[in-house]
Amino acid sequence: MGFASLKSRQVRQEFKWGLLFITPWIVGFLLFQLYPTLASLYYSFTDKALVRAPEFVGFDNYVKLLTRDKQFIKALSNTLYMVAIQVPLGLIFAFFTALLLNMKIRGQAVFRTVYYLPTVVPAVAGTLLWLWILNPRYGIMNQVLQTVGLRSPAWFGSPVWAKPAMIMMGLWAVGTNTVLYLAALQGVPQEMYESATLDGANWWQRTLRITVPMVSPVTLFIAITSIIGTFQLFTQAYIVAGSGGAPGSPRESLLFYAIYLYHQGFVYLKMGYASALAWILFIIIMVVTLVLMRSSARYVYYES
Amino acid sequence: MVFWPEWGGKDADALQVQVDKWAANTGTTVEFLPIRDHTRMIASMSAGNPPDLLMTWDANAVGQWGFEGVLRDIQPYIDQAGMDLSMYFPIGVASGNLMGIKQIGLPLTNYITTILYWNKDTFAAAGLDAEKAPETWEELEELANKLTVVENGQIKKMGYSPLVGQVSHPTVYAYAYGGSIWSEDRRTVTPEDPANIESLKFCRRFYEKYTTEEMERWDSSLGTEADAPTYPIYTGELAMEVLGEWMPTYFDQVKELNLNISGAYLPHPASKPEVKGTMGANTNPLVIPTNAKNPDAAFDFIRFISEPENSAEMCVIVGNASPVVEGLKLQIAKTTQPLYKEILEQIWAQGQIKPMTINSPIGSLYNDTYARYRDEVVQDGADPEERMLALKDEIQAELDAALDKLGI
């Protein structure tokens, strides 16, 4: 027996073992990810409810969504509003919080813990807490506003103020992104700041010219994950609307894409229509992500 | 026998007592799993592997599931057991019926018979007769305005807030104004019924008078938990509120407040005295999925829990009305809370109770869309006739398409 056949036997053996070890994942992937994904694509072209055989309707669901469904437009525009405002604000907020927490001061660990804590509060509990903070008559926010002679708006009770309130709640829980920025800040070489300082750069110039470009890969990562997360915003709006009101109450101001999709699928049992909604969301997220990735060479700096 | 009820806390515990009793009597092993949302029920039925018995508080969902064919027709079981359905109050049976096509459920409890509660202390403080509730909507509006306190443009107290309380279901005002949101045969939606339009105009007048901005601020600041002392009818922030019959069962949990609250039928329009005492009620239906593996056992439990003693024993703890005529009598005898006792006696003896939820393939969609259009009218001042006609067009098309698809 030559060396070549021995080697190929070994390779085959290793391949078999490799397959054996990876089989649970492959089976899980095929059954619980690939199959449901492909099935939902098929259902999006059908009139599918619960157990009745799906009836093929071609592009009807997509045509109805894009041409006749006013609530779809409302849900999409509400969601885009959150993506356009909450994501950039969240990035800025997380970045400056990380800068502050990166300062070498006493009690640094305590501050870091305090700013991270809201992230570990479950979304439902956090939302209920904010409903109290923003109570227009009894909430802490109202008391703060009163001290400067202002009256609290209705916040979650008003179609004008509900989304800003939601954004405020989102900024409160930027701890994870702050930690990512903190880690990135540790990787910025101190010599850069030292030489910039020798050249006469002030704090703002150093932040803008050194820190921002050096942490830009993390900014891209946070931007993409935040955009995906915001497109899927659900729990907070679901809790705020409570039971009894129309979905996305008050007055559809919190009718986000995922809320609309959930109602179509699991409340009205229009699974085919909900599948079409899911695929449109997938395409939107994919296009936005691709645009960000493709254009990132212009504003993301990789040291290597 | 696998049983998933959509209940929690003391309600689920009270139900489990009955389940355990039945299990011991029949020697059946029961897997009793209270769950919090029915998405899981949908998934199990859709996958063809459901429990044997289901109970949800969402009567709309049951109708939709029934039309989707995932629930059994239980009429053969009823016949086999020789059950006489007149043992139930009619609304419980009607709520489990699919447009006369088949019987898919029987009631575990009846609930949300809507009552007008009033805080007597607020009436007395305003120099009004604390013992007399308004009998007509016109009287209620007049009293509400007298009881409302506005200082520097800010609401400090309200006599009545038309969208606060258990009023979200479209039938609450519709029935109390002598109208309906469905035709008799349930095949036509009638949100444009003049009685509904009148009720929307009534609600709108509050938002016009006190401004939508101020009302939004006021409504969203009110407490929502009946077991907390911040509940608006307890604090007197609202002098009158429409809530379910269950409300007095919470009084024990806020004893320290020494509440001075009474309840009465919802008002009726002055021009329609015959509407007095008309109200809707919901049911918690027990249903058997099509693919249930032990349907006989599941139905036997339905029969067991419909025995007056068992039903009464559970309903006293849960705080819903027994759907069984003799069960309610026993429940009333066992009830110690005086207001709750009085309400149960009055409404089920003399009230004109109609089903709050009609089994329909589009029940949830109708409710949600109604709420959306109602808010446009009441809060934004849209034209009620025009909006309700638009709603009718939208929902009727959905209903026709659904019935057509189902071949009904």
XYZ file of C-alpha atoms in Angstrom:
712
model
C 0.000 0.000 0.000
C 1.543 3.294 -1.128
C 1.706 6.546 0.814
C -0.845 8.192 -1.479
C -3.632 5.695 -0.759
C -2.852 5.786 2.955
C -3.186 9.524 2.902
C -6.392 9.474 0.929
C -7.813 6.905 3.349
C -6.930 9.208 6.207
C -8.532 12.143 4.442
C -11.682 10.135 3.802
C -11.731 9.018 7.397
C -11.372 12.587 8.635
C -14.021 13.729 6.231
C -16.431 11.130 7.616
C -15.719 12.183 11.188
C -16.057 15.815 10.223
C -19.417 15.107 8.629
C -20.542 13.186 11.688
C -19.680 16.054 14.006
C -21.268 18.695 11.823
C -24.427 16.663 11.115
C -26.462 18.014 14.055
C -25.867 21.548 12.802
C -26.595 20.664 9.178
C -29.824 18.897 10.128
C -30.826 21.838 12.336
C -29.990 24.300 9.588
C -31.920 22.402 6.930
C -34.967 21.752 9.100
C -35.256 24.912 11.136
C -33.725 27.565 8.889
C -33.536 26.650 5.238
C -36.872 24.839 5.018
C -38.910 27.549 6.830
C -37.172 30.232 4.779
C -37.969 28.560 1.471
C -41.462 27.641 2.662
C -42.179 31.279 3.560
C -40.977 32.324 0.105
C -43.448 29.865 -1.438
C -46.251 30.917 0.951
C -45.698 34.561 0.020
C -47.076 33.653 -3.421
C -50.095 31.881 -1.939
C -53.231 32.548 0.020
C -52.156 30.592 3.082
C -53.960 30.557 6.405
C -53.649 27.768 8.967
C -54.205 24.276 7.636
C -56.119 24.791 4.408
C -53.982 23.943 1.360
C -52.224 27.106 0.175
C -53.768 28.485 -2.996
C -51.244 29.889 -5.482
C -51.986 33.555 -6.213
C -48.818 34.630 -8.032
C -47.693 38.151 -7.164
C -51.109 39.188 -5.749
C -49.836 39.618 -2.178
C -46.924 41.759 -3.328
C -49.081 43.821 -5.676
C -51.663 44.459 -2.947
C -48.963 45.416 -0.456
C -47.221 47.828 -2.770
C -50.243 49.404 -4.407
C -53.319 49.212 -2.189
C -52.284 48.706 1.425
C -52.190 52.068 3.193
C -51.262 50.463 6.504
C -48.217 48.863 4.916
C -47.029 52.321 3.825
C -47.743 53.653 7.309
C -45.840 50.798 8.958
C -42.915 51.207 6.587
C -42.707 54.975 7.030
C -42.910 54.687 10.841
C -40.092 52.143 10.758
C -37.951 54.220 8.389
C -38.442 57.211 10.723
C -37.012 55.161 13.582
C -34.120 53.895 11.429
C -33.307 57.396 10.191
C -33.394 59.015 13.635
C -32.787 56.405 16.289
C -29.835 54.663 14.615
C -27.635 57.790 14.087
C -28.619 59.200 17.486
C -27.841 55.849 19.106
C -24.427 55.760 17.429
C -23.547 59.263 18.577
C -24.854 58.632 22.071
C -22.975 55.339 22.441
C -19.774 56.889 21.077
C -19.747 59.864 23.440
C -20.772 57.705 26.404
C -17.822 55.436 25.600
C -15.502 58.455 25.421
C -16.652 59.553 28.869
C -16.348 56.064 30.329
C -12.878 55.772 28.870
C -11.608 58.662 30.981
C -9.249 57.668 33.735
C -11.231 58.868 36.701
C -12.138 57.471 40.118
C -15.115 55.149 40.097
C -14.673 54.335 36.414
C -15.848 50.742 36.948
C -18.971 51.954 38.760
C -19.892 54.333 35.945
C -19.339 51.627 33.344
C -21.619 49.271 35.261
C -24.297 51.934 35.693
C -24.380 52.742 31.977
C -24.451 49.084 30.999
C -27.158 48.051 33.469
C -30.196 49.135 31.377
C -29.047 46.730 28.662
C -29.657 43.737 30.902
C -33.182 44.876 31.773
C -35.625 42.818 29.657
C -37.433 44.842 26.979
C -40.844 44.284 28.586
C -39.707 45.446 32.041
C -37.838 48.402 30.520
C -40.924 49.482 28.584
C -43.162 49.289 31.649
C -40.591 51.340 33.561
C -40.555 54.010 30.852
C -44.331 54.114 30.805
C -44.046 55.263 34.419
C -41.130 57.635 33.853
C -43.064 59.303 31.037
C -46.459 59.340 32.744
C -47.708 62.806 31.751
C -48.863 63.719 35.258
C -47.022 61.525 37.744
C -43.814 60.614 35.904
C -40.335 61.766 36.882
C -39.930 63.384 33.463
C -42.963 65.576 34.101
C -41.516 66.691 37.414
C -38.208 67.576 35.748
C -40.004 69.517 33.009
C -42.138 71.332 35.591
C -39.034 72.680 37.325
C -38.234 74.601 34.134
C -41.822 75.674 33.655
C -42.788 73.144 30.965
C -45.691 70.715 30.811
C -45.136 67.143 29.856
C -46.656 66.056 26.557
C -48.769 62.905 26.527
C -45.719 60.916 25.300
C -47.000 57.395 24.609
C -50.565 58.716 24.581
C -49.932 61.119 21.717
C -49.344 60.238 18.057
C -46.920 63.188 17.861
C -44.785 62.253 20.862
C -44.922 58.447 20.899
C -42.007 57.922 18.500
C -39.722 60.477 20.201
C -40.514 58.720 23.496
C -39.607 55.410 21.894
C -36.292 56.883 20.699
C -35.519 58.173 24.188
C -36.173 54.705 25.546
C -33.829 53.253 22.910
C -31.020 55.654 23.858
C -31.303 54.557 27.466
C -30.302 51.033 26.485
C -27.227 51.651 24.288
C -24.962 49.846 26.768
C -23.926 47.061 24.398
C -22.836 49.495 21.700
C -21.030 51.575 24.321
C -19.064 48.502 25.379
C -18.142 47.813 21.738
C -16.915 51.387 21.363
C -15.032 51.135 24.654
C -13.199 48.072 23.402
C -12.396 49.854 20.132
C -11.095 52.883 22.022
C -8.618 50.671 23.887
C -7.140 49.733 20.515
C -6.352 53.277 19.390
C -2.567 53.757 19.787
C -1.752 56.437 22.365
C 1.216 57.643 20.260
C -1.234 59.067 17.746
C -2.818 61.296 20.387
C 0.601 62.258 21.765
C 1.980 63.306 18.398
C -1.243 65.142 17.534
C -1.063 66.979 20.841
C 2.562 67.956 20.093
C 1.349 69.264 16.742
C -1.136 71.464 18.614
C -4.387 69.527 18.025
C -7.091 70.201 20.608
C -9.444 67.564 22.105
C -12.113 68.012 19.468
C -9.595 67.774 16.596
C -8.041 64.649 18.106
C -11.470 63.041 18.502
C -12.561 63.920 14.986
C -9.287 63.157 13.174
C -7.993 60.197 15.193
C -10.692 58.558 17.311
C -13.561 58.618 14.820
C -11.595 57.079 11.911
C -9.845 54.568 14.168
C -13.115 53.199 15.546
C -14.937 53.377 12.196
C -14.992 49.567 11.654
C -16.928 49.282 14.917
C -19.187 52.141 13.816
C -20.009 50.206 10.645
C -20.746 47.054 12.622
C -22.983 48.905 15.101
C -24.737 50.777 12.290
C -25.597 47.565 10.448
C -26.759 45.643 13.517
C -28.743 48.655 14.784
C -30.458 49.125 11.430
C -31.440 45.453 11.340
C -32.633 45.631 14.959
C -34.646 48.803 14.363
C -36.346 47.370 11.282
C -37.495 44.538 13.545
C -38.679 46.761 16.416
C -41.595 44.992 18.092
C -41.711 44.384 21.841
C -41.767 47.977 23.056
C -44.491 49.098 20.660
C -46.532 45.972 21.372
C -46.449 46.669 25.121
C -47.239 50.374 24.733
C -50.297 49.724 22.561
C -51.552 47.288 25.226
C -54.651 45.261 24.641
C -57.845 46.689 23.281
C -56.394 49.488 21.191
C -55.797 49.330 17.461
C -52.370 47.882 16.536
C -49.676 50.554 16.758
C -51.731 52.807 19.028
C -51.844 55.720 19.534
C -53.321 56.338 16.084
C -50.892 54.014 14.286
C -47.924 56.149 15.328
C -46.236 52.996 16.666
C -47.402 50.710 13.870
C -43.970 49.369 13.013
C -43.229 46.841 10.317
C -42.877 43.858 12.674
C -46.082 44.779 14.534
C -48.003 44.887 11.262
C -46.483 41.596 10.121
C -47.364 39.903 13.421
C -50.989 41.009 13.213
C -51.381 39.886 9.625
C -49.897 36.455 10.383
C -50.859 35.530 13.918
C -53.979 37.595 14.581
C -55.732 37.757 11.190
C -54.193 34.404 10.133
C -53.121 35.737 6.717
C -49.907 33.747 6.657
C -49.328 34.200 2.924
C -49.630 37.964 3.176
C -47.398 38.005 6.272
C -44.796 35.938 4.401
C -44.792 38.503 1.581
C -44.300 41.226 4.191
C -41.374 39.289 5.664
C -39.713 38.940 2.264
C -40.077 42.617 1.476
C -38.464 43.384 4.835
C -35.664 40.949 4.049
C -35.023 42.654 0.707
C -35.043 46.129 2.275
C -32.588 45.091 4.996
C -30.364 43.316 2.472
C -30.230 46.340 0.150
C -29.496 48.755 3.003
C -26.763 46.456 4.344
C -25.226 46.008 0.891
C -25.204 49.757 0.256
C -23.548 50.340 3.620
C -20.963 47.609 3.047
C -20.182 48.684 -0.514
C -19.821 52.350 0.393
C -17.910 51.631 3.585
C -14.501 51.843 1.881
C -15.049 55.595 1.719
C -15.515 56.161 5.420
C -14.254 53.079 7.230
C -10.557 52.905 7.999
C -8.923 49.507 8.458
C -5.450 49.819 9.937
C -4.238 46.625 8.255
C -55.633 14.429 28.287
C -53.641 17.539 27.439
C -55.295 20.846 28.350
C -53.919 24.317 27.564
C -55.916 27.174 29.053
C -54.918 30.775 28.337
C -55.167 31.814 31.965
C -52.687 32.491 34.717
C -52.485 33.198 38.465
C -55.473 32.506 40.680
C -57.713 31.787 37.684
C -55.501 28.967 36.431
C -55.207 27.628 39.995
C -58.991 27.547 40.389
C -59.327 25.723 37.067
C -56.635 23.253 38.035
C -58.567 22.320 41.179
C -61.450 21.214 38.939
C -59.113 19.450 36.518
C -57.521 17.506 39.379
C -60.953 16.566 40.705
C -62.037 15.287 37.291
C -58.751 13.424 36.833
C -59.183 11.682 40.192
C -62.829 10.784 39.401
C -62.063 9.326 36.001
C -58.566 7.981 36.619
C -57.247 10.067 33.714
C -53.758 11.500 33.581
C -53.920 15.183 32.726
C -51.178 17.423 31.407
C -52.400 20.867 32.464
C -50.394 23.714 30.970
C -51.602 27.305 31.404
C -50.112 29.474 28.663
C -49.935 33.225 28.254
C -50.425 33.777 24.555
C -52.191 31.796 21.909
C -49.501 32.003 19.242
C -48.445 28.648 20.611
C -51.956 27.255 20.188
C -51.932 28.391 16.560
C -48.557 26.736 15.964
C -49.674 23.457 17.532
C -52.892 23.274 15.488
C -51.113 24.322 12.333
C -48.523 21.593 12.870
C -51.256 19.006 13.430
C -50.131 18.229 16.969
C -52.460 20.201 19.244
C -53.526 19.524 22.826
C -56.866 17.790 23.406
C -58.578 20.800 24.927
C -58.013 24.537 24.542
C -59.397 27.594 26.249
C -58.614 31.134 25.202
C -60.008 34.447 26.423
C -59.935 35.674 22.834
C -63.336 34.688 21.473
C -62.443 36.306 18.130
C -59.559 33.887 17.711
C -61.848 30.919 18.327
C -64.159 32.016 15.515
C -61.265 32.374 13.123
C -59.824 28.991 14.079
C -63.241 27.423 13.663
C -63.576 28.738 10.125
C -60.065 27.536 9.354
C -61.210 24.012 10.163
C -58.837 23.331 13.037
C -61.603 22.877 15.632
C -63.999 19.951 15.952
C -67.739 20.114 15.638
C -68.733 19.055 19.168
C -72.451 18.584 18.421
C -72.073 14.762 18.149
C -70.470 14.709 21.612
C -73.261 16.903 22.994
C -75.862 14.536 21.539
C -74.079 11.457 22.781
C -73.825 12.844 26.312
C -77.502 13.850 26.137
C -76.673 17.397 27.208
C -79.450 19.954 27.046
C -77.824 23.233 26.020
C -80.612 25.227 27.654
C -78.674 24.575 30.866
C -76.410 27.438 29.689
C -77.232 31.111 29.294
C -77.865 31.562 25.556
C -74.886 33.815 24.868
C -72.426 31.116 25.910
C -73.873 28.683 23.391
C -74.135 31.361 20.695
C -70.494 32.310 21.209
C -69.431 28.748 20.442
C -71.535 28.546 17.289
C -70.194 29.187 13.788
C -72.941 31.086 11.955
C -75.327 28.192 12.600
C -73.020 25.813 10.719
C -71.561 23.987 13.646
C -70.992 24.131 17.389
C -67.274 24.429 18.071
C -67.247 25.332 21.731
C -69.031 25.597 25.038
C -68.410 28.302 27.635
C -66.135 27.930 30.655
C -67.191 31.332 32.029
C -69.064 34.433 30.924
C -67.399 37.800 31.495
C -67.206 41.508 30.691
C -70.838 42.245 31.104
C -70.313 45.987 31.047
C -71.457 47.999 34.054
C -71.397 51.732 34.748
C -69.594 52.221 38.045
C -69.668 55.513 39.871
C -67.635 56.809 42.777
C -70.203 58.098 45.247
C -67.709 60.284 47.092
C -66.991 62.341 43.982
C -70.728 62.801 43.407
C -71.250 63.945 47.019
C -68.276 66.317 46.844
C -69.801 67.961 43.767
C -73.146 68.348 45.542
C -74.856 65.683 43.406
C -77.147 62.848 44.462
C -74.576 60.150 45.278
C -77.153 57.355 45.229
C -78.401 57.949 41.706
C -76.578 56.821 38.585
C -77.393 58.503 35.263
C -80.026 56.536 33.369
C -79.560 58.066 29.940
C -76.463 59.031 27.966
C -77.745 62.603 27.920
C -77.860 62.624 31.745
C -74.413 61.055 31.921
C -72.939 63.755 29.694
C -74.495 66.510 31.760
C -73.285 64.971 35.031
C -69.843 64.304 33.565
C -69.436 67.956 32.661
C -70.500 68.994 36.154
C -68.009 66.598 37.728
C -65.083 67.620 35.506
C -62.620 70.078 37.008
C -60.360 72.079 34.693
C -57.871 74.575 36.110
C -55.713 76.804 33.900
C -56.566 74.629 30.917
C -55.445 71.471 32.749
C -57.861 68.667 33.600
C -57.754 67.888 37.311
C -60.707 65.501 37.513
C -63.115 64.049 34.997
C -66.690 62.974 35.317
C -66.306 60.486 32.462
C -63.729 59.780 29.782
C -65.368 57.983 26.855
C -62.408 55.871 25.704
C -61.170 54.848 29.167
C -62.392 51.614 30.759
C -63.690 48.452 29.179
C -65.085 50.229 26.141
C -62.621 49.152 23.468
C -64.952 46.524 22.032
C -67.161 48.126 19.366
C -70.286 46.435 20.700
C -70.120 48.219 24.079
C -71.410 51.575 22.847
C -73.263 50.023 19.912
C -75.493 47.883 22.144
C -75.913 50.602 24.757
C -77.130 52.987 22.034
C -79.558 50.394 20.693
C -77.516 49.454 17.621
C -75.307 46.642 16.434
C -72.205 46.163 14.345
C -73.610 43.098 12.541
C -76.763 42.187 10.712
C -78.930 39.458 12.247
C -77.487 36.767 9.954
C -73.897 37.968 10.676
C -73.148 38.209 6.956
C -73.217 41.975 6.786
C -71.247 44.391 8.927
C -73.177 47.461 10.025
C -70.805 49.980 11.604
C -72.799 52.747 9.862
C -75.833 51.943 12.059
C -77.224 55.357 13.157
C -76.967 54.233 16.795
C -73.213 53.718 16.367
C -72.873 57.114 14.745
C -74.683 58.674 17.712
C -72.326 56.941 20.147
C -69.282 58.199 18.242
C -70.643 61.746 18.305
C -71.161 61.408 22.056
C -67.497 60.355 22.508
C -66.283 63.102 20.179
C -67.987 65.850 22.181
C -65.658 65.187 25.156
C -62.544 65.489 23.001
C -63.912 68.628 21.393
C -64.824 70.276 24.676
C -61.659 69.455 26.598
C -59.336 69.274 23.525
C -57.716 66.124 22.172
C -54.253 67.149 23.383
C -55.428 67.567 26.959
C -57.529 64.406 26.855
C -54.579 62.362 25.529
C -52.480 63.646 28.391
C -55.225 62.851 30.867
C -56.176 59.399 29.564
C -52.592 58.168 29.265
C -51.772 59.218 32.832
C -54.451 57.057 34.462
C -53.652 53.808 36.292
C -54.668 50.610 34.526
C -54.485 47.910 37.210
C -57.663 47.172 39.163
C -55.687 45.679 42.056
C -53.695 48.909 42.567
C -54.901 51.950 44.519
C -54.126 54.147 41.479
C -57.112 52.840 39.502
C -58.939 56.001 38.375
C -62.392 55.085 39.659
C -60.833 54.396 43.095
C -58.890 57.675 43.203
C -61.872 59.666 41.990
C -59.880 60.950 39.004
C -62.796 59.513 37.071
C -66.179 59.788 38.754
C -67.783 57.275 36.380
C -66.272 54.437 34.382
C -67.551 51.541 32.273
C -65.937 48.266 33.401
C -66.732 44.574 33.535
C -68.762 42.927 36.277
C -65.493 41.606 37.725
C -64.429 44.968 39.142
C -65.802 44.619 42.711
C -63.921 41.337 43.120
C -60.772 43.475 43.450
C -62.127 45.591 46.307
C -60.660 43.206 48.890
C -57.183 43.904 47.559
C -57.533 47.664 48.138
C -59.459 47.501 51.426
C -57.523 50.420 52.876
C -59.228 52.765 50.388
C -62.693 52.225 51.919
C -64.190 52.488 48.481
C -67.622 53.950 48.113
C -68.463 52.746 44.629
C -71.689 51.478 43.152
C -72.703 49.983 39.822
C -75.657 50.242 37.447
C -76.729 49.310 33.942
C -75.073 51.302 31.188
C -77.200 54.312 30.269
C -79.492 54.231 27.237
C -80.497 57.017 24.841
C -83.383 59.115 26.251
C -85.380 58.406 23.109
C -84.976 54.621 23.425
C -86.057 53.469 26.908
C -86.437 49.923 25.594
C -82.637 49.688 25.310
C -82.269 49.825 29.107
C -80.187 46.965 30.446
C -78.771 45.965 27.056
C -75.168 44.869 27.227
C -72.690 42.536 25.624
C -70.862 39.724 27.343
C -67.936 37.595 26.279
C -67.201 33.959 26.987
C -64.099 31.898 27.573
C -64.888 29.033 25.193
C -63.600 25.496 25.627
C -62.761 23.983 22.238
C -61.410 20.677 20.962
C -58.889 20.827 18.104
C -59.539 18.671 15.042
C -56.357 16.662 15.564
C -56.895 16.114 19.298
C -55.850 12.616 20.289
C -58.266 12.254 23.212
C -61.381 14.169 22.187
C -63.708 11.980 24.272
C -61.785 12.754 27.448
C -61.654 16.457 26.524
C -65.422 16.583 26.060
C -65.980 14.694 29.294
C -64.119 17.457 31.114
C -66.339 20.067 29.402
C -69.351 18.167 30.682
C -67.807 17.922 34.163
C -66.997 21.625 34.469
C -70.528 22.455 33.289
C -72.032 20.764 36.342
C -73.442 23.595 38.478
C -71.410 22.841 41.639
C -68.100 22.608 39.790
C -68.760 25.687 37.678
C -69.833 27.746 40.703
C -66.869 26.643 42.807
C -64.440 27.793 40.122
C -66.263 30.998 39.116
C -66.405 32.289 42.701
C -62.600 32.311 42.782
C -62.077 33.521 39.213
C -64.583 36.365 39.483
C -66.362 35.633 36.179
C -70.001 34.646 35.920
C -70.888 30.972 35.692
C -72.282 30.310 32.195
C -74.552 27.625 33.635
C -77.962 28.860 34.835
C -78.007 26.705 37.994
C -74.271 27.315 38.478
C -74.815 31.055 38.624
C -77.467 30.626 41.321
C -74.988 28.661 43.421
C -72.263 31.191 42.682
C -74.494 34.067 43.834
C -75.255 32.179 47.042
C -71.528 31.715 47.699
C -70.560 35.312 46.821
C -69.861 37.560 49.794
C -68.830 40.835 48.113
C -72.129 42.766 48.215
C -71.749 44.835 45.022
C -70.555 41.858 43.000
C -73.459 39.802 44.311
C -75.938 42.549 43.427
C -74.523 42.910 39.918
C -74.606 39.176 39.224
C -78.201 38.992 40.434
C -79.376 42.005 38.480
C -77.708 41.561 35.132
C -78.347 37.878 34.646
C -81.895 38.058 35.946
C -83.097 41.174 34.148
C -80.401 42.342 31.736
C -80.678 41.950 27.973
C -77.373 40.243 27.334
C -76.055 39.886 23.809
C -72.863 38.200 22.644
C -69.973 40.635 22.498
C -68.085 38.529 19.996
C -69.631 36.994 16.925
C -67.769 34.046 15.471
C -66.535 35.283 12.160
C -63.530 34.628 9.946
C -62.603 38.299 10.247
C -63.493 39.117 13.873
C -60.100 40.459 14.999
C -59.604 42.427 11.804
C -63.012 44.065 12.236
C -62.307 44.989 15.866
C -58.891 46.469 15.129
C -60.073 48.378 12.085
C -63.089 49.682 13.991
C -60.787 50.953 16.760
C -58.599 52.717 14.165
C -61.533 54.468 12.471
C -63.181 55.265 15.813
C -60.007 57.022 16.981
C -59.943 59.074 13.787
C -63.484 60.221 14.506
C -63.286 60.694 18.251
C -59.783 62.050 18.635
C -59.099 63.687 15.267
C -62.617 64.875 14.471
C -63.115 62.953 11.198
C -66.676 62.737 9.872
C -68.319 59.722 11.603
C -70.742 58.851 8.780
C -68.029 58.955 6.145
C -65.542 56.959 8.229
C -68.042 54.266 9.208
C -69.126 53.833 5.598
C -65.466 53.508 4.593
C -65.045 50.921 7.348
C -68.099 49.031 6.120
C -66.717 48.929 2.555
C -63.329 47.709 3.739
C -64.546 45.017 6.127
C -67.511 43.805 4.073
C -65.134 43.107 1.173
C -62.907 41.082 3.528
C -65.884 39.188 4.969
C -67.361 38.399 1.552
C -64.004 37.172 0.294
C -63.485 35.019 3.400
C -66.960 33.443 3.244
C -66.595 32.896 -0.476
C -63.266 31.150 0.020
C -64.786 28.934 2.703
C -67.740 28.150 0.453
C -70.233 29.529 2.987
